[in-house]
mmCIF file with all atom_site columns, C-alpha atoms in Angstrom:
data_model
loop_
_atom_site.group_PDB
_atom_site.id
_atom_site.type_symbol
_atom_site.label_atom_id
_atom_site.label_alt_id
_atom_site.label_comp_id
_atom_site.label_asym_id
_atom_site.label_entity_id
_atom_site.label_seq_id
_atom_site.pdbx_PDB_ins_code
_atom_site.Cartn_x
_atom_site.Cartn_y
_atom_site.Cartn_z
_atom_site.occupancy
_atom_site.B_iso_or_equiv
_atom_site.pdbx_formal_charge
_atom_site.auth_seq_id
_atom_site.auth_comp_id
_atom_site.auth_asym_id
_atom_site.auth_atom_id
_atom_site.pdbx_PDB_model_num
ATOM 1   C CA . MET A 1 1   ? 135.614 73.982  87.510  1.00 44.00 ? 300 MET A CA 1
ATOM 2   C CA . ARG A 1 2   ? 134.262 74.097  91.116  1.00 43.00 ? 301 ARG A CA 1
ATOM 3   C CA . ALA A 1 3   ? 136.049 77.241  91.927  1.00 39.00 ? 302 ALA A CA 1
ATOM 4   C CA . LEU A 1 4   ? 134.339 78.904  88.738  1.00 34.00 ? 303 LEU A CA 1
ATOM 5   C CA . LEU A 1 5   ? 131.007 77.661  89.996  1.00 34.00 ? 304 LEU A CA 1
ATOM 6   C CA . ILE A 1 6   ? 131.513 79.021  93.440  1.00 43.00 ? 305 ILE A CA 1
ATOM 7   C CA . VAL A 1 7   ? 132.679 82.493  92.176  1.00 38.00 ? 306 VAL A CA 1
ATOM 8   C CA . LEU A 1 8   ? 129.503 82.450  89.432  1.00 39.00 ? 307 LEU A CA 1
ATOM 9   C CA . PHE A 1 9   ? 127.266 81.620  92.395  1.00 42.00 ? 308 PHE A CA 1
ATOM 10  C CA . LEU A 1 10  ? 128.744 84.361  94.798  1.00 41.00 ? 309 LEU A CA 1
ATOM 11  C CA . ALA A 1 11  ? 128.574 86.913  91.930  1.00 41.00 ? 310 ALA A CA 1
ATOM 12  C CA . VAL A 1 12  ? 124.836 85.945  91.146  1.00 41.00 ? 311 VAL A CA 1
ATOM 13  C CA . ALA A 1 13  ? 123.858 86.080  94.983  1.00 44.00 ? 312 ALA A CA 1
ATOM 14  C CA . SER A 1 14  ? 125.508 89.414  95.400  1.00 43.00 ? 313 SER A CA 1
ATOM 15  C CA . PHE A 1 15  ? 123.638 90.804  92.189  1.00 42.00 ? 314 PHE A CA 1
ATOM 16  C CA . ALA A 1 16  ? 120.678 89.566  93.358  1.00 45.00 ? 315 ALA A CA 1
ATOM 17  C CA . SER A 1 17  ? 120.876 91.095  96.850  1.00 44.00 ? 316 SER A CA 1
ATOM 18  C CA . GLU A 1 18  ? 121.377 94.578  95.302  1.00 44.00 ? 317 GLU A CA 1
ATOM 19  C CA . GLU A 1 19  ? 118.588 94.157  92.987  1.00 51.00 ? 318 GLU A CA 1
ATOM 20  C CA . ARG A 1 20  ? 116.143 93.639  96.315  1.00 80.00 ? 319 ARG A CA 1
ATOM 21  C CA . ILE A 1 21  ? 117.393 96.934  97.903  1.00 85.00 ? 320 ILE A CA 1
ATOM 22  C CA . ASP A 1 22  ? 117.077 98.627  94.504  1.00 87.00 ? 321 ASP A CA 1
ATOM 23  C CA . ILE A 1 23  ? 113.704 97.437  94.383  1.00 90.00 ? 322 ILE A CA 1
ATOM 24  C CA . LYS A 1 24  ? 112.713 98.035  98.066  1.00 91.00 ? 323 LYS A CA 1
ATOM 25  C CA . ALA A 1 25  ? 114.020 101.660 97.587  1.00 92.00 ? 324 ALA A CA 1
ATOM 26  C CA . GLN A 1 26  ? 111.654 101.810 94.607  1.00 92.00 ? 325 GLN A CA 1
ATOM 27  C CA . ILE A 1 27  ? 108.667 100.717 96.499  1.00 93.00 ? 326 ILE A CA 1
ATOM 28  C CA . LEU A 1 28  ? 109.311 102.750 99.516  1.00 94.00 ? 327 LEU A CA 1
ATOM 29  C CA . GLU A 1 29  ? 109.833 105.797 97.184  1.00 93.00 ? 328 GLU A CA 1
ATOM 30  C CA . LYS A 1 30  ? 106.379 105.240 95.419  1.00 94.00 ? 329 LYS A CA 1
ATOM 31  C CA . ILE A 1 31  ? 104.670 104.878 98.996  1.00 95.00 ? 330 ILE A CA 1
ATOM 32  C CA . PHE A 1 32  ? 106.318 108.038 100.296 1.00 94.00 ? 331 PHE A CA 1
ATOM 33  C CA . SER A 1 33  ? 105.357 109.958 97.112  1.00 93.00 ? 332 SER A CA 1
ATOM 34  C CA . ASN A 1 34  ? 101.981 109.061 98.446  1.00 94.00 ? 333 ASN A CA 1
ATOM 35  C CA . ILE A 1 35  ? 101.695 110.216 101.649 1.00 94.00 ? 334 ILE A CA 1
ATOM 36  C CA . SER A 1 36  ? 101.790 113.852 102.827 1.00 92.00 ? 335 SER A CA 1
ATOM 37  C CA . ILE A 1 37  ? 103.028 115.406 106.149 1.00 90.00 ? 336 ILE A CA 1
ATOM 38  C CA . GLU A 1 38  ? 102.883 118.971 107.097 1.00 85.00 ? 337 GLU A CA 1
ATOM 39  C CA . LYS A 1 39  ? 106.446 119.490 106.384 1.00 85.00 ? 338 LYS A CA 1
ATOM 40  C CA . THR A 1 40  ? 108.841 118.347 103.485 1.00 88.00 ? 339 THR A CA 1
ATOM 41  C CA . ILE A 1 41  ? 109.372 115.047 103.659 1.00 90.00 ? 340 ILE A CA 1
ATOM 42  C CA . THR A 1 42  ? 113.341 114.343 104.724 1.00 93.00 ? 341 THR A CA 1
ATOM 43  C CA . ILE A 1 43  ? 114.145 110.822 105.215 1.00 94.00 ? 342 ILE A CA 1
ATOM 44  C CA . TRP A 1 44  ? 116.572 108.992 107.927 1.00 94.00 ? 343 TRP A CA 1
ATOM 45  C CA . SER A 1 45  ? 116.743 105.137 108.170 1.00 93.00 ? 344 SER A CA 1
ATOM 46  C CA . ASP A 1 46  ? 118.860 103.094 109.993 1.00 92.00 ? 345 ASP A CA 1
ATOM 47  C CA . ASN A 1 47  ? 119.684 100.871 106.857 1.00 92.00 ? 346 ASN A CA 1
ATOM 48  C CA . ASP A 1 48  ? 122.596 102.388 105.212 1.00 92.00 ? 347 ASP A CA 1
ATOM 49  C CA . GLU A 1 49  ? 122.048 100.557 101.836 1.00 93.00 ? 348 GLU A CA 1
ATOM 50  C CA . LEU A 1 50  ? 118.427 101.814 101.649 1.00 93.00 ? 349 LEU A CA 1
ATOM 51  C CA . LEU A 1 51  ? 119.722 105.347 102.502 1.00 93.00 ? 350 LEU A CA 1
ATOM 52  C CA . GLU A 1 52  ? 122.324 105.380 99.643  1.00 93.00 ? 351 GLU A CA 1
ATOM 53  C CA . GLU A 1 53  ? 119.375 104.220 97.294  1.00 93.00 ? 352 GLU A CA 1
ATOM 54  C CA . PHE A 1 54  ? 117.137 106.953 98.469  1.00 92.00 ? 353 PHE A CA 1
ATOM 55  C CA . LYS A 1 55  ? 120.008 109.514 97.661  1.00 92.00 ? 354 LYS A CA 1
ATOM 56  C CA . LYS A 1 56  ? 119.526 108.355 94.115  1.00 90.00 ? 355 LYS A CA 1
ATOM 57  C CA . SER A 1 57  ? 116.016 109.538 93.986  1.00 85.00 ? 356 SER A CA 1
ATOM 58  C CA . SER A 1 58  ? 114.918 112.899 92.492  1.00 83.00 ? 357 SER A CA 1
ATOM 59  C CA . TYR A 1 59  ? 111.802 113.036 94.795  1.00 81.00 ? 358 TYR A CA 1
ATOM 60  C CA . LEU A 1 60  ? 113.219 112.165 98.482  1.00 88.00 ? 359 LEU A CA 1
ATOM 61  C CA . ILE A 1 61  ? 115.268 114.210 100.516 1.00 92.00 ? 360 ILE A CA 1
ATOM 62  C CA . VAL A 1 62  ? 117.858 112.357 102.866 1.00 94.00 ? 361 VAL A CA 1
ATOM 63  C CA . THR A 1 63  ? 119.629 113.202 105.810 1.00 93.00 ? 362 THR A CA 1
ATOM 64  C CA . ASP A 1 64  ? 122.437 111.238 108.011 1.00 91.00 ? 363 ASP A CA 1
ATOM 65  C CA . ASP A 1 65  ? 120.808 112.816 111.302 1.00 89.00 ? 364 ASP A CA 1
ATOM 66  C CA . CYS A 1 66  ? 117.518 111.476 112.631 1.00 89.00 ? 365 CYS A CA 1
ATOM 67  C CA . ALA A 1 67  ? 117.031 114.550 114.632 1.00 88.00 ? 366 ALA A CA 1
ATOM 68  C CA . VAL A 1 68  ? 116.638 116.669 111.284 1.00 91.00 ? 367 VAL A CA 1
ATOM 69  C CA . ALA A 1 69  ? 114.333 114.148 109.340 1.00 92.00 ? 368 ALA A CA 1
ATOM 70  C CA . THR A 1 70  ? 110.907 114.647 109.371 1.00 92.00 ? 369 THR A CA 1
ATOM 71  C CA . LEU A 1 71  ? 110.257 110.758 108.426 1.00 94.00 ? 370 LEU A CA 1
ATOM 72  C CA . ILE A 1 72  ? 112.093 107.952 109.959 1.00 93.00 ? 371 ILE A CA 1
ATOM 73  C CA . VAL A 1 73  ? 112.435 104.363 108.267 1.00 95.00 ? 372 VAL A CA 1
ATOM 74  C CA . VAL A 1 74  ? 113.673 101.851 110.627 1.00 94.00 ? 373 VAL A CA 1
ATOM 75  C CA . GLU A 1 75  ? 114.566 98.241  110.301 1.00 92.00 ? 374 GLU A CA 1
ATOM 76  C CA . GLU A 1 76  ? 115.755 97.792  113.975 1.00 91.00 ? 375 GLU A CA 1
ATOM 77  C CA . LYS A 1 77  ? 113.714 98.990  117.232 1.00 88.00 ? 376 LYS A CA 1
ATOM 78  C CA . LYS A 1 78  ? 117.093 99.211  118.893 1.00 88.00 ? 377 LYS A CA 1
ATOM 79  C CA . SER A 1 79  ? 118.373 102.080 116.598 1.00 85.00 ? 378 SER A CA 1
ATOM 80  C CA . ILE A 1 80  ? 115.832 104.507 118.003 1.00 86.00 ? 379 ILE A CA 1
ATOM 81  C CA . GLU A 1 81  ? 114.875 103.408 121.311 1.00 80.00 ? 380 GLU A CA 1
ATOM 82  C CA . ASP A 1 82  ? 117.248 105.735 123.184 1.00 79.00 ? 381 ASP A CA 1
ATOM 83  C CA . ASP A 1 83  ? 116.680 108.675 120.985 1.00 79.00 ? 382 ASP A CA 1
ATOM 84  C CA . GLU A 1 84  ? 113.542 110.876 121.784 1.00 78.00 ? 383 GLU A CA 1
ATOM 85  C CA . ASP A 1 85  ? 114.220 113.026 118.756 1.00 75.00 ? 384 ASP A CA 1
ATOM 86  C CA . CYS A 1 86  ? 113.551 110.118 116.482 1.00 80.00 ? 385 CYS A CA 1
ATOM 87  C CA . ARG A 1 87  ? 110.760 108.776 118.425 1.00 76.00 ? 386 ARG A CA 1
ATOM 88  C CA . ASP A 1 88  ? 108.375 111.779 117.995 1.00 83.00 ? 387 ASP A CA 1
ATOM 89  C CA . LYS A 1 89  ? 108.508 111.583 114.364 1.00 89.00 ? 388 LYS A CA 1
ATOM 90  C CA . PRO A 1 90  ? 106.279 109.747 111.755 1.00 93.00 ? 389 PRO A CA 1
ATOM 91  C CA . ILE A 1 91  ? 107.902 106.347 111.478 1.00 93.00 ? 390 ILE A CA 1
ATOM 92  C CA . PHE A 1 92  ? 107.662 103.595 108.933 1.00 96.00 ? 391 PHE A CA 1
ATOM 93  C CA . VAL A 1 93  ? 109.003 100.287 109.474 1.00 95.00 ? 392 VAL A CA 1
ATOM 94  C CA . LEU A 1 94  ? 110.445 97.655  107.406 1.00 95.00 ? 393 LEU A CA 1
ATOM 95  C CA . ASN A 1 95  ? 109.077 94.590  109.540 1.00 92.00 ? 394 ASN A CA 1
ATOM 96  C CA . TYR A 1 96  ? 105.424 93.878  110.593 1.00 90.00 ? 395 TYR A CA 1
ATOM 97  C CA . GLU A 1 97  ? 106.551 93.018  114.229 1.00 92.00 ? 396 GLU A CA 1
ATOM 98  C CA . LEU A 1 98  ? 108.156 96.570  114.512 1.00 93.00 ? 397 LEU A CA 1
ATOM 99  C CA . LEU A 1 99  ? 104.570 97.820  113.665 1.00 92.00 ? 398 LEU A CA 1
ATOM 100 C CA . LYS A 1 100 ? 103.408 96.241  116.785 1.00 90.00 ? 399 LYS A CA 1
ATOM 101 C CA . ASP A 1 101 ? 106.354 96.983  118.913 1.00 91.00 ? 400 ASP A CA 1
ATOM 102 C CA . ILE A 1 102 ? 106.633 100.990 117.688 1.00 91.00 ? 401 ILE A CA 1
ATOM 103 C CA . PRO A 1 103 ? 103.430 102.479 118.533 1.00 88.00 ? 402 PRO A CA 1
ATOM 104 C CA . GLU A 1 104 ? 104.506 105.728 116.667 1.00 87.00 ? 403 GLU A CA 1
ATOM 105 C CA . SER A 1 105 ? 104.832 103.483 113.569 1.00 92.00 ? 404 SER A CA 1
ATOM 106 C CA . PHE A 1 106 ? 102.105 104.426 111.093 1.00 95.00 ? 405 PHE A CA 1
ATOM 107 C CA . GLY A 1 107 ? 103.029 101.800 108.129 1.00 96.00 ? 406 GLY A CA 1
ATOM 108 C CA . ALA A 1 108 ? 105.072 98.925  107.115 1.00 96.00 ? 407 ALA A CA 1
ATOM 109 C CA . PHE A 1 109 ? 106.686 97.226  103.990 1.00 96.00 ? 408 PHE A CA 1
ATOM 110 C CA . PHE A 1 110 ? 108.161 93.879  104.345 1.00 93.00 ? 409 PHE A CA 1
ATOM 111 C CA . TRP A 1 111 ? 108.751 90.659  102.272 1.00 89.00 ? 410 TRP A CA 1
ATOM 112 C CA . LYS A 1 112 ? 106.518 87.584  102.962 1.00 88.00 ? 411 LYS A CA 1
ATOM 113 C CA . LYS A 1 113 ? 106.902 84.580  101.031 1.00 88.00 ? 412 LYS A CA 1
ATOM 114 C CA . GLY A 1 114 ? 108.809 86.369  98.262  1.00 85.00 ? 413 GLY A CA 1
ATOM 115 C CA . ARG A 1 115 ? 106.284 88.962  97.800  1.00 87.00 ? 414 ARG A CA 1
ATOM 116 C CA . PRO A 1 116 ? 106.293 92.563  98.984  1.00 89.00 ? 415 PRO A CA 1
ATOM 117 C CA . ASN A 1 117 ? 103.635 93.635  101.451 1.00 93.00 ? 416 ASN A CA 1
ATOM 118 C CA . ILE A 1 118 ? 102.642 97.151  102.399 1.00 95.00 ? 417 ILE A CA 1
ATOM 119 C CA . PHE A 1 119 ? 100.539 97.883  105.426 1.00 94.00 ? 418 PHE A CA 1
ATOM 120 C CA . ILE A 1 120 ? 99.100  101.362 106.330 1.00 96.00 ? 419 ILE A CA 1
ATOM 121 C CA . VAL A 1 121 ? 97.524  101.578 109.990 1.00 96.00 ? 420 VAL A CA 1
ATOM 122 C CA . GLU A 1 122 ? 94.492  104.358 109.286 1.00 95.00 ? 421 GLU A CA 1
ATOM 123 C CA . PRO A 1 123 ? 94.074  105.380 112.784 1.00 95.00 ? 422 PRO A CA 1
ATOM 124 C CA . ARG A 1 124 ? 97.737  106.251 113.278 1.00 94.00 ? 423 ARG A CA 1
ATOM 125 C CA . THR A 1 125 ? 98.024  108.330 110.139 1.00 95.00 ? 424 THR A CA 1
ATOM 126 C CA . GLU A 1 126 ? 95.086  110.084 111.277 1.00 94.00 ? 425 GLU A CA 1
ATOM 127 C CA . LEU A 1 127 ? 96.557  110.725 114.885 1.00 93.00 ? 426 LEU A CA 1
ATOM 128 C CA . GLN A 1 128 ? 99.744  111.921 113.455 1.00 93.00 ? 427 GLN A CA 1
ATOM 129 C CA . ASN A 1 129 ? 98.129  114.045 110.649 1.00 93.00 ? 428 ASN A CA 1
ATOM 130 C CA . ILE A 1 130 ? 99.647  112.178 107.830 1.00 94.00 ? 429 ILE A CA 1
ATOM 131 C CA . ARG A 1 131 ? 97.398  112.365 104.686 1.00 95.00 ? 430 ARG A CA 1
ATOM 132 C CA . VAL A 1 132 ? 97.479  109.146 102.424 1.00 95.00 ? 431 VAL A CA 1
ATOM 133 C CA . SER A 1 133 ? 96.594  109.091 98.778  1.00 94.00 ? 432 SER A CA 1
ATOM 134 C CA . SER A 1 134 ? 93.727  107.122 97.540  1.00 94.00 ? 433 SER A CA 1
ATOM 135 C CA . GLU A 1 135 ? 96.564  105.184 95.604  1.00 95.00 ? 434 GLU A CA 1
ATOM 136 C CA . LEU A 1 136 ? 97.220  103.319 98.832  1.00 94.00 ? 435 LEU A CA 1
ATOM 137 C CA . ASP A 1 137 ? 93.851  102.750 100.049 1.00 94.00 ? 436 ASP A CA 1
ATOM 138 C CA . ALA A 1 138 ? 94.049  98.970  99.344  1.00 95.00 ? 437 ALA A CA 1
ATOM 139 C CA . TYR A 1 139 ? 97.130  98.931  102.005 1.00 95.00 ? 438 TYR A CA 1
ATOM 140 C CA . LYS A 1 140 ? 94.994  100.712 104.779 1.00 95.00 ? 439 LYS A CA 1
ATOM 141 C CA . GLU A 1 141 ? 93.930  98.740  107.517 1.00 93.00 ? 440 GLU A CA 1
ATOM 142 C CA . ASP A 1 142 ? 92.182  99.601  110.902 1.00 91.00 ? 441 ASP A CA 1
ATOM 143 C CA . LYS A 1 143 ? 94.313  97.926  113.196 1.00 86.00 ? 442 LYS A CA 1
ATOM 144 C CA . VAL A 1 144 ? 97.737  95.756  113.690 1.00 81.00 ? 443 VAL A CA 1
ATOM 145 C CA . TRP A 1 145 ? 96.638  92.198  113.668 1.00 75.00 ? 444 TRP A CA 1
#
């Protein structure tokens, strides 16, 4: 009986984490569909699971090469620290602290207290010529707190 409960718990935990990546990808896809840069949006991410979810999208174009991407989605700063080809592109981060640490980043999506949070830094979008749809007005901020 105990083994059955453990297997059931692990199955539910595994399913829950997959749903969370799926939900994260859907929210990010909605965000990216409401921004516009000068080129077609081609996304690279250091999160392989997220990249796989993006590949299922009919809207997003995904690449495995950071140098080819026009938009970078970063979960860890070290993934782009040594690569200048990655740092000179618009960067969207998956952790609020990275928004402070990576000045090239223009927005963030992260979970806090079980709820999704979206943060767009308006001066950084203007500096990088990123146009943000009015649908994201509620998430615009003047600075990183």
